[in-house]
XYZ file of C-alpha atoms in Angstrom:
580
model
C -21.300 -8.661 7.317
C -18.333 -7.794 9.306
C -15.323 -6.113 8.063
C -13.418 -9.239 7.445
C -16.400 -10.588 5.495
C -16.416 -7.492 3.199
C -12.870 -7.301 2.781
C -12.889 -11.038 1.468
C -15.690 -10.638 -0.900
C -13.752 -7.880 -2.292
C -10.931 -9.814 -2.946
C -12.995 -12.749 -4.496
C -14.689 -10.024 -6.760
C -11.355 -8.413 -7.728
C -9.795 -12.003 -8.480
C -12.820 -12.988 -10.507
C -12.842 -9.887 -12.562
C -8.531 -9.909 -13.393
C -8.298 -14.106 -13.328
C -11.790 -15.641 -13.612
C -13.683 -18.191 -11.751
C -11.935 -20.198 -9.172
C -12.974 -24.238 -8.694
C -15.879 -24.994 -6.990
C -17.465 -21.507 -7.624
C -20.836 -20.679 -8.963
C -19.204 -19.188 -12.213
C -17.493 -22.605 -12.871
C -19.391 -23.267 -15.844
C -19.508 -19.532 -16.871
C -20.089 -18.379 -20.773
C -18.752 -15.396 -22.017
C -19.773 -12.911 -24.801
C -15.965 -12.489 -25.801
C -12.845 -14.409 -26.175
C -11.635 -15.008 -22.479
C -8.353 -13.802 -23.236
C -9.776 -10.278 -24.071
C -12.033 -10.728 -20.786
C -9.379 -11.680 -17.973
C -6.037 -9.939 -18.018
C -3.675 -12.795 -16.458
C -3.925 -16.100 -15.246
C -3.774 -18.176 -18.431
C -0.886 -19.862 -20.480
C -0.473 -19.617 -24.241
C 0.886 -22.723 -26.166
C 4.434 -22.960 -26.201
C 5.261 -23.159 -29.706
C 2.371 -20.384 -30.825
C 3.246 -17.859 -33.283
C 4.311 -14.390 -32.427
C 1.119 -12.991 -33.001
C -0.544 -15.296 -30.682
C 2.258 -14.952 -27.936
C 2.159 -11.133 -27.844
C 0.407 -9.260 -25.412
C -1.790 -6.711 -27.728
C -2.984 -4.095 -24.941
C 0.862 -3.510 -24.271
C 1.387 -1.270 -27.065
C -1.616 0.943 -25.847
C -0.664 4.521 -25.411
C -1.644 5.193 -21.884
C -2.290 9.073 -22.635
C -2.224 11.052 -25.999
C 1.092 12.687 -27.181
C -0.422 15.880 -27.474
C -1.189 18.178 -24.541
C -4.951 18.855 -24.104
C -6.738 20.742 -21.813
C -7.857 17.974 -19.261
C -4.092 17.300 -19.014
C -2.080 17.442 -15.680
C 0.736 19.710 -17.366
C 1.628 21.641 -20.460
C 4.164 19.277 -21.243
C 3.938 15.711 -23.115
C 3.784 12.688 -21.451
C 6.427 10.026 -22.253
C 6.216 7.772 -25.109
C 5.339 4.088 -24.237
C 8.008 1.481 -24.227
C 8.710 0.110 -27.415
C 9.635 -3.101 -26.037
C 7.273 -6.355 -27.193
C 5.678 -8.189 -24.154
C 5.171 -11.849 -24.656
C 2.376 -13.785 -22.629
C 3.439 -16.864 -20.456
C 3.423 -20.248 -21.517
C 4.209 -21.945 -18.146
C 4.294 -21.342 -14.465
C 6.331 -23.059 -11.695
C 7.074 -23.455 -8.025
C 10.381 -24.277 -6.319
C 10.689 -25.691 -2.866
C 13.015 -27.428 -0.492
C 12.588 -31.048 0.402
C 14.604 -32.898 2.887
C 16.093 -36.328 1.956
C 13.410 -38.851 3.511
C 11.057 -37.102 0.824
C 10.450 -39.323 -2.147
C 7.250 -37.947 -3.790
C 5.118 -34.943 -4.328
C 1.289 -35.112 -4.901
C 0.451 -32.131 -7.747
C -2.859 -31.008 -8.428
C -3.120 -29.145 -11.645
C -6.068 -27.217 -12.270
C -7.243 -24.968 -15.214
C -10.223 -23.611 -17.037
C -10.921 -24.723 -21.023
C -13.125 -22.072 -23.043
C -15.072 -23.477 -26.119
C -16.336 -21.607 -28.910
C -19.912 -22.022 -29.595
C -22.681 -20.485 -31.790
C -26.184 -20.499 -31.775
C -29.305 -18.554 -32.957
C -30.352 -15.280 -31.329
C -33.644 -16.368 -31.066
C -32.788 -19.531 -29.080
C -31.879 -17.143 -26.075
C -28.406 -16.717 -24.442
C -25.740 -14.031 -25.441
C -26.967 -11.637 -28.189
C -30.667 -11.694 -27.536
C -33.625 -12.361 -29.543
C -32.650 -11.586 -33.240
C -29.417 -11.031 -33.343
C -28.819 -13.921 -35.841
C -25.912 -16.399 -35.000
C -24.209 -15.596 -31.881
C -20.691 -16.646 -31.064
C -19.859 -17.090 -27.264
C -17.470 -19.243 -25.138
C -18.393 -21.996 -22.536
C -16.121 -22.713 -19.685
C -15.166 -26.253 -18.092
C -13.023 -26.715 -14.920
C -10.454 -29.335 -15.343
C -8.927 -30.591 -12.096
C -5.830 -33.544 -12.420
C -3.925 -34.748 -9.962
C -0.718 -36.398 -10.369
C 2.276 -38.269 -7.610
C 5.321 -37.089 -8.836
C 8.563 -39.260 -7.724
C 11.573 -37.237 -6.413
C 14.988 -38.743 -7.362
C 18.113 -37.551 -5.423
C 18.882 -35.469 -8.317
C 17.844 -35.300 -12.103
C 20.485 -34.218 -15.020
C 17.851 -32.979 -16.825
C 14.119 -31.653 -16.451
C 11.466 -34.563 -16.445
C 8.389 -34.584 -18.671
C 4.874 -35.897 -17.697
C 1.962 -35.416 -19.574
C -1.065 -34.180 -17.584
C -3.876 -36.544 -17.892
C -7.153 -35.364 -20.175
C -5.212 -32.107 -20.797
C -4.528 -32.261 -24.698
C -0.512 -31.529 -24.207
C -0.506 -29.689 -20.806
C 2.512 -31.290 -18.990
C 4.127 -31.011 -15.751
C 8.009 -30.329 -15.909
C 10.080 -31.259 -12.724
C 13.623 -30.617 -11.786
C 15.413 -31.813 -8.916
C 18.964 -30.279 -7.770
C 20.722 -31.260 -4.620
C 21.511 -28.151 -2.530
C 24.963 -27.838 -2.235
C 26.923 -28.494 1.154
C 27.453 -25.249 3.285
C 24.741 -23.813 1.216
C 22.498 -21.479 3.282
C 25.320 -21.148 6.040
C 24.341 -24.814 7.160
C 20.508 -23.337 7.868
C 19.412 -26.582 5.938
C 19.546 -30.017 7.098
C 21.780 -32.277 4.615
C 20.502 -33.800 1.923
C 18.063 -31.124 0.916
C 17.045 -30.857 -2.583
C 15.647 -27.955 -4.356
C 12.533 -29.228 -6.690
C 11.308 -26.855 -8.913
C 7.720 -27.792 -10.711
C 6.470 -26.152 -13.687
C 3.109 -26.439 -15.277
C 3.528 -25.753 -18.966
C 1.113 -25.325 -21.977
C 2.627 -27.559 -25.030
C -1.073 -27.934 -26.668
C -0.770 -27.222 -30.416
C -1.996 -23.854 -31.237
C -5.251 -23.173 -32.817
C -6.333 -20.433 -35.607
C -6.336 -16.977 -34.619
C -10.279 -17.194 -34.674
C -10.195 -20.058 -32.478
C -6.648 -19.325 -30.398
C -8.246 -19.420 -27.148
C -9.272 -23.069 -27.065
C -5.537 -23.827 -27.013
C -4.907 -21.408 -23.962
C -5.429 -22.732 -20.339
C -7.022 -20.243 -18.231
C -7.285 -19.858 -14.197
C -4.162 -21.877 -14.059
C -3.090 -23.212 -10.430
C -0.717 -25.499 -9.125
C -0.811 -27.174 -5.535
C 1.845 -29.162 -4.139
C 1.336 -31.595 -1.143
C 4.083 -33.557 0.627
C 3.647 -36.203 3.668
C 7.070 -34.807 4.792
C 7.231 -31.142 5.855
C 8.671 -28.726 3.589
C 12.214 -27.181 4.488
C 11.730 -23.670 5.014
C 13.953 -21.590 2.721
C 16.792 -19.623 4.351
C 17.256 -15.652 3.015
C 20.862 -14.873 3.898
C 21.246 -12.127 1.378
C 20.968 -9.672 4.337
C 23.239 -11.748 6.907
C 26.363 -10.430 5.331
C 25.325 -7.356 3.269
C 26.878 -4.520 3.818
C 23.547 -2.487 2.933
C 21.681 -1.578 6.491
C 18.407 -1.770 4.275
C 18.705 -5.396 4.171
C 20.896 -6.352 7.117
C 18.030 -4.564 9.669
C 15.133 -6.541 8.139
C 17.125 -9.654 8.329
C 17.261 -9.793 11.967
C 13.578 -8.365 12.395
C 12.125 -11.031 10.236
C 14.463 -13.878 11.464
C 11.900 -16.058 12.455
C 9.328 -15.242 9.278
C 10.162 -18.140 7.004
C 9.406 -18.822 3.195
C 8.213 -22.197 1.905
C 7.925 -21.695 -1.804
C 9.028 -19.400 -4.678
C 7.095 -18.786 -7.641
C 8.046 -18.471 -11.343
C 6.023 -15.788 -13.390
C 3.567 -16.171 -10.215
C 3.213 -15.596 -6.416
C 2.996 -18.463 -3.964
C 1.210 -18.902 -0.725
C 1.966 -21.792 2.260
C -0.406 -23.460 4.583
C 1.016 -23.847 7.889
C -0.401 -26.600 10.002
C -1.203 -25.932 13.835
C 2.487 -27.302 14.700
C 3.828 -24.728 12.202
C 5.128 -27.050 9.530
C 4.258 -26.640 6.067
C 2.597 -29.408 3.906
C 0.960 -27.422 1.264
C 2.081 -24.692 -1.134
C 0.079 -23.383 -4.026
C 0.592 -20.851 -6.773
C -1.565 -17.659 -6.681
C -1.826 -15.104 -9.446
C -3.424 -12.426 -7.135
C -1.274 -12.813 -3.944
C -2.477 -11.276 -0.642
C -1.686 -11.499 3.216
C -2.790 -10.007 6.277
C -1.275 -7.024 7.732
C -1.683 -7.129 11.616
C -2.792 -4.156 13.653
C -0.735 -2.564 15.606
C -1.892 -2.113 19.177
C 0.695 -0.541 21.604
C 0.920 -2.106 25.037
C -0.924 -0.428 28.310
C 1.062 2.495 29.417
C 0.800 3.678 32.756
C 1.715 7.018 34.479
C 1.583 8.787 31.063
C -1.110 11.426 29.760
C -2.134 10.817 26.283
C -5.327 13.110 26.279
C -4.566 15.686 23.935
C -6.952 18.083 25.696
C -5.367 17.505 29.373
C -1.973 18.076 28.337
C -3.577 21.548 26.534
C -4.776 22.752 30.113
C -1.698 21.746 31.520
C -0.409 25.311 32.691
C 3.279 24.905 33.572
C 6.446 23.106 32.501
C 6.746 21.327 35.791
C 3.020 19.831 35.082
C 3.960 18.570 31.790
C 7.014 17.169 32.594
C 5.184 14.938 35.683
C 2.823 13.869 32.782
C 5.365 12.892 30.454
C 8.654 12.049 31.788
C 7.022 8.461 32.611
C 7.000 7.969 28.804
C 10.711 8.433 28.906
C 11.357 6.277 31.652
C 8.849 3.291 30.308
C 10.739 3.326 26.651
C 14.471 3.289 28.629
C 13.555 0.348 30.799
C 12.069 -1.569 27.673
C 15.392 -0.839 25.883
C 17.388 -2.428 28.509
C 14.927 -5.635 28.517
C 15.584 -6.249 24.708
C 19.219 -6.024 25.404
C 19.235 -8.277 27.941
C 17.100 -10.836 26.174
C 19.628 -11.211 23.213
C 21.418 -14.275 22.076
C 22.194 -13.556 18.110
C 25.191 -14.640 15.728
C 27.811 -12.434 15.335
C 26.261 -10.486 12.399
C 22.785 -10.280 13.445
C 24.581 -8.908 17.020
C 26.148 -6.118 15.601
C 22.774 -5.096 14.158
C 20.689 -5.372 17.106
C 23.713 -3.611 19.105
C 23.098 -0.733 16.401
C 19.188 -0.596 16.620
C 19.363 -0.250 20.482
C 22.000 2.742 19.758
C 19.702 4.148 17.996
C 16.589 3.446 20.021
C 18.544 5.281 22.912
C 19.139 8.238 20.972
C 15.556 8.354 20.611
C 15.024 8.288 23.960
C 17.060 11.331 24.340
C 15.830 13.352 22.020
C 12.189 12.692 23.894
C 13.890 13.598 27.155
C 15.279 16.692 25.838
C 11.737 17.856 24.110
C 10.336 17.537 27.389
C 12.836 19.837 28.788
C 12.580 22.045 26.184
C 9.104 22.736 27.522
C 10.514 25.112 30.128
C 10.635 27.683 27.391
C 7.763 29.640 27.585
C 6.925 29.792 23.769
C 7.704 26.175 23.451
C 5.198 25.468 26.100
C 2.711 27.639 24.593
C 3.107 26.156 21.522
C 2.703 22.826 22.375
C -0.246 23.186 24.855
C -2.291 25.125 21.602
C -1.182 22.129 19.056
C -2.710 19.890 21.530
C -5.661 21.880 21.936
C -5.874 22.332 17.993
C -5.503 18.772 17.189
C -8.137 17.756 19.625
C -10.606 20.349 18.390
C -9.555 18.885 14.776
C -10.364 15.637 15.611
C -13.637 16.030 17.009
C -14.542 18.001 13.936
C -13.385 14.863 12.045
C -15.730 12.564 14.046
C -18.507 14.902 13.402
C -17.673 14.533 9.732
C -17.649 11.027 9.549
C -19.753 9.439 11.944
C -22.282 12.397 12.559
C -21.210 12.343 16.120
C -21.667 16.232 17.807
C -17.985 17.368 18.343
C -18.821 17.754 22.104
C -20.427 14.402 22.517
C -17.081 12.644 20.807
C -14.663 10.503 22.668
C -11.951 12.972 23.932
C -8.942 12.487 21.423
C -5.994 10.539 22.694
C -2.476 10.249 20.955
C -1.182 7.164 20.126
C 1.969 6.505 22.149
C 4.036 6.668 18.528
C 2.681 9.703 17.826
C 3.493 11.814 21.085
C 7.037 10.038 21.085
C 7.511 11.585 17.318
C 6.382 14.832 18.624
C 8.173 15.067 21.664
C 11.378 13.628 19.638
C 11.144 16.860 17.273
C 10.424 19.676 19.675
C 13.970 21.189 20.490
C 14.964 20.951 16.876
C 11.942 22.556 15.717
C 12.296 25.422 18.422
C 16.115 26.051 18.118
C 16.982 26.927 14.394
C 20.614 25.881 14.698
C 20.296 22.453 16.434
C 21.964 19.652 14.742
C 19.289 17.058 14.824
C 17.412 19.256 12.208
C 19.546 17.238 9.729
C 17.586 14.151 10.786
C 14.898 12.827 9.008
C 12.649 10.801 10.613
C 10.943 7.798 9.209
C 7.107 7.071 10.561
C 6.710 3.522 9.359
C 3.297 2.130 10.123
C 0.329 0.558 8.420
C -2.458 2.264 6.926
C -4.828 3.897 9.494
C -2.058 3.409 12.035
C -2.066 7.512 12.653
C 1.006 8.606 10.813
C -1.245 11.760 9.374
C -2.135 12.854 13.123
C 1.653 12.279 13.921
C 3.055 14.698 11.691
C -0.232 17.211 11.736
C 0.596 17.479 15.053
C 4.110 18.471 14.521
C 2.986 20.710 11.770
C 0.510 22.496 14.099
C 3.389 22.918 16.742
C 5.714 24.539 14.014
C 3.053 26.764 12.557
C 2.114 28.312 16.302
C 5.584 28.629 17.765
C 6.453 30.812 14.637
C 3.802 33.128 15.336
C 4.167 33.263 19.436
C 7.691 34.033 18.088
C 6.784 36.875 15.833
C 2.995 37.599 15.531
C 3.695 40.328 12.676
C 3.081 40.004 9.171
C 6.610 38.194 8.768
C 5.392 35.230 10.086
C 3.379 34.609 7.639
C 4.064 32.631 4.524
C 5.214 29.105 3.688
C 6.050 27.413 7.151
C 5.377 23.604 6.186
C 5.561 21.579 2.747
C 3.889 17.996 2.535
C 4.723 16.609 -0.928
C 2.401 13.224 -1.651
C 4.244 11.027 -4.026
C 0.991 8.893 -4.564
C -1.766 10.945 -5.875
C -4.646 9.000 -4.474
C -3.605 10.093 -1.097
C -3.510 13.717 -2.148
C -7.394 14.699 -1.476
C -7.519 12.938 1.742
C -4.723 14.494 3.432
C -5.636 18.171 2.216
C -8.807 17.580 3.629
C -7.627 16.577 6.949
C -4.832 19.246 6.885
C -7.486 21.944 5.965
C -9.586 20.895 8.997
C -6.434 21.442 11.091
C -5.843 24.938 9.578
C -9.334 25.625 10.481
C -8.729 24.571 13.838
C -5.820 27.092 13.919
C -7.760 29.642 12.434
C -10.356 29.477 15.259
C -7.704 29.673 17.869
C -5.811 32.922 16.238
C -9.267 34.467 16.112
C -9.367 34.223 19.570
C -6.317 35.818 20.591
C -4.870 37.959 17.416
C -2.045 40.043 19.600
C -0.691 36.700 20.417
C -0.974 34.633 17.119
C -1.029 37.655 14.688
C -3.739 39.350 12.264
C -2.903 37.242 9.034
C -5.043 34.144 8.615
C -3.498 30.772 9.038
C -3.545 29.299 5.109
C -3.485 25.885 3.194
C -2.582 25.688 -0.463
C -2.045 22.923 -3.065
C -1.022 22.236 -6.288
C -1.115 18.710 -7.923
C -1.354 19.752 -11.779
C -3.991 21.635 -14.079
C -6.383 18.876 -14.179
C -7.134 19.428 -10.192
C -5.682 22.782 -9.455
C -5.458 25.828 -11.826
C -2.023 26.692 -13.188
C -2.932 30.526 -13.499
C -5.242 32.855 -11.434
C -6.625 34.504 -14.425
C -7.669 38.202 -15.117
C -10.845 39.914 -16.399
C -10.948 39.695 -20.455
C -9.158 36.526 -20.812
C -10.200 33.378 -22.606
C -8.932 30.569 -20.612
C -11.168 27.908 -18.872
C -8.846 26.429 -16.552
C -7.790 29.529 -14.570
C -9.061 30.331 -10.722
C -11.183 32.810 -11.952
C -12.875 31.162 -14.461
C -13.857 28.086 -12.681
C -15.104 30.183 -9.539
C -16.989 32.016 -11.912
C -18.224 28.892 -13.674
C -19.026 27.079 -10.219
C -21.067 30.457 -9.019
C -22.890 30.042 -12.174
C -24.018 26.258 -12.004
C -22.837 24.750 -8.727
C -23.517 21.234 -10.473
C -19.872 21.753 -12.018
C -16.800 20.971 -9.543
C -15.893 22.882 -6.957
C -12.842 25.544 -7.825
C -10.950 24.124 -5.472
C -10.284 19.944 -4.852
C -12.656 19.778 -2.349
C -16.436 19.691 -2.443
C -17.127 20.042 1.234
C -16.162 22.460 4.155
C -13.082 20.713 5.935
C -14.762 22.251 9.094
C -18.479 21.350 9.131
C -18.752 19.209 6.436
C -21.328 21.284 4.610
C -21.353 21.000 0.596
C -19.801 24.095 -1.001
C -22.484 26.623 -2.569
C -21.922 29.338 -4.840
C -21.847 31.811 -2.340
C -19.118 30.086 -0.598
C -16.557 31.594 -3.218
C -15.747 35.285 -3.948
C -13.182 37.049 -6.416
C -11.344 39.880 -4.515
C -9.035 42.388 -6.150
C -5.334 42.326 -5.830
C -4.293 44.195 -2.821
């Protein structure tokens, strides 16, 4: 299986686990050992007139954590109490679309699964096994019904239509004209907004059989002979909020064809770009396109080649084409603009920002005329290359010397050059700027900021190799805990590369080692160092002694392997030293 097939299989498995079987799948006629509302988390609709006890989400009141601190908690504080608000399960889902004046009907396909409570003797096999006595289980039946829904010019009130063979499930349709001038005349005259809901009006069942009144794995699909009208998003067009105006410009050619009510939607586009079918999606997904840079000529992107460039003149020759190419691209963008006034204002501002970034890169290249800045830049490239080769060894098993020569991605090198001057000059006004690296996962953001961190750490040592240059220099904060260990490992590999470089020339880079620290709460890192005679088991001293006595226990630090060579830590990997 290739990576695409593996990803699709993972999505199918997750959807099956959270929602249940899809129509036509091998699990379509499944048997469950417990009520499906306890087996699946979402995708089902309860009867509209069911009592509150059946409509409430029973697990919404569960406490996520205990209200008393425990040794395994992250901090010595009580977690917040869960919200006391009652959460009710949905009885309907819906889709809204825009249809042109020539559209007179929609073809609607409603699908769901019905579950029925069954019993059998354990000796007969099936759930429970032999000797289990009378065993209860739930069997599934796939239901699919298709209807033709007429679309009047407008409907004063919603129109109800029973779904055949459903026992009380209805399609509820609402049609409203789009007022003249709505959407800044971005939709054709006569366009109507159509909302179609799937509503569970079944009578509710007794509590022990209540799931027989529910409908599971619910879905709606709408098809039209006439293409749906793209839904314009004009929120950002006249907005004063820059975070809305910029995306309005950037995504002006991306259209929305359906809006879900209580559920997400997906649209199917034909070869001509028109949309004739939309559907609900309890677990929406989308493809994030990989970002690949255009071919860049006349610019050196090899880390090791930059590290071996001895002079500022040589470095400028290898990098100046970067600035020239970016400046040319900016002018090409400006020449092709043909936008409404509001979007033109946004485009002009973005181009001004791009020109400013271009000037910052140019200033960064000029800053390399300073011997210390040049030296720090060269060493930063060398240690980043060394760290990349070690990562290749850890991940793919390739010997560091045989790994592909590490290269910067263009945006990474641009980010580094943009910030050289402000890192080198403590009074530079650009130090007030916060740069956002906005790239998909795997795009190279980590290497970009680690490269800048390496430059800052080395420059500080070059300016003052004495003990006063030690201490905190770079602070990295992770708002998503799942990223912490991965980022720690990659940063630690860089610190190892820096330390190797320092040991080669302690006169230049100082006698104090490069160091890295981490704090993520008591569950992963100790809050106390500890001392002989104390009884706390979560101190750094106690965890180190425990690991030295039994290496099957977790490492005293949040890493299990050496970040440089990848070898698993052993008891001898850690030692306790007296305070200096």
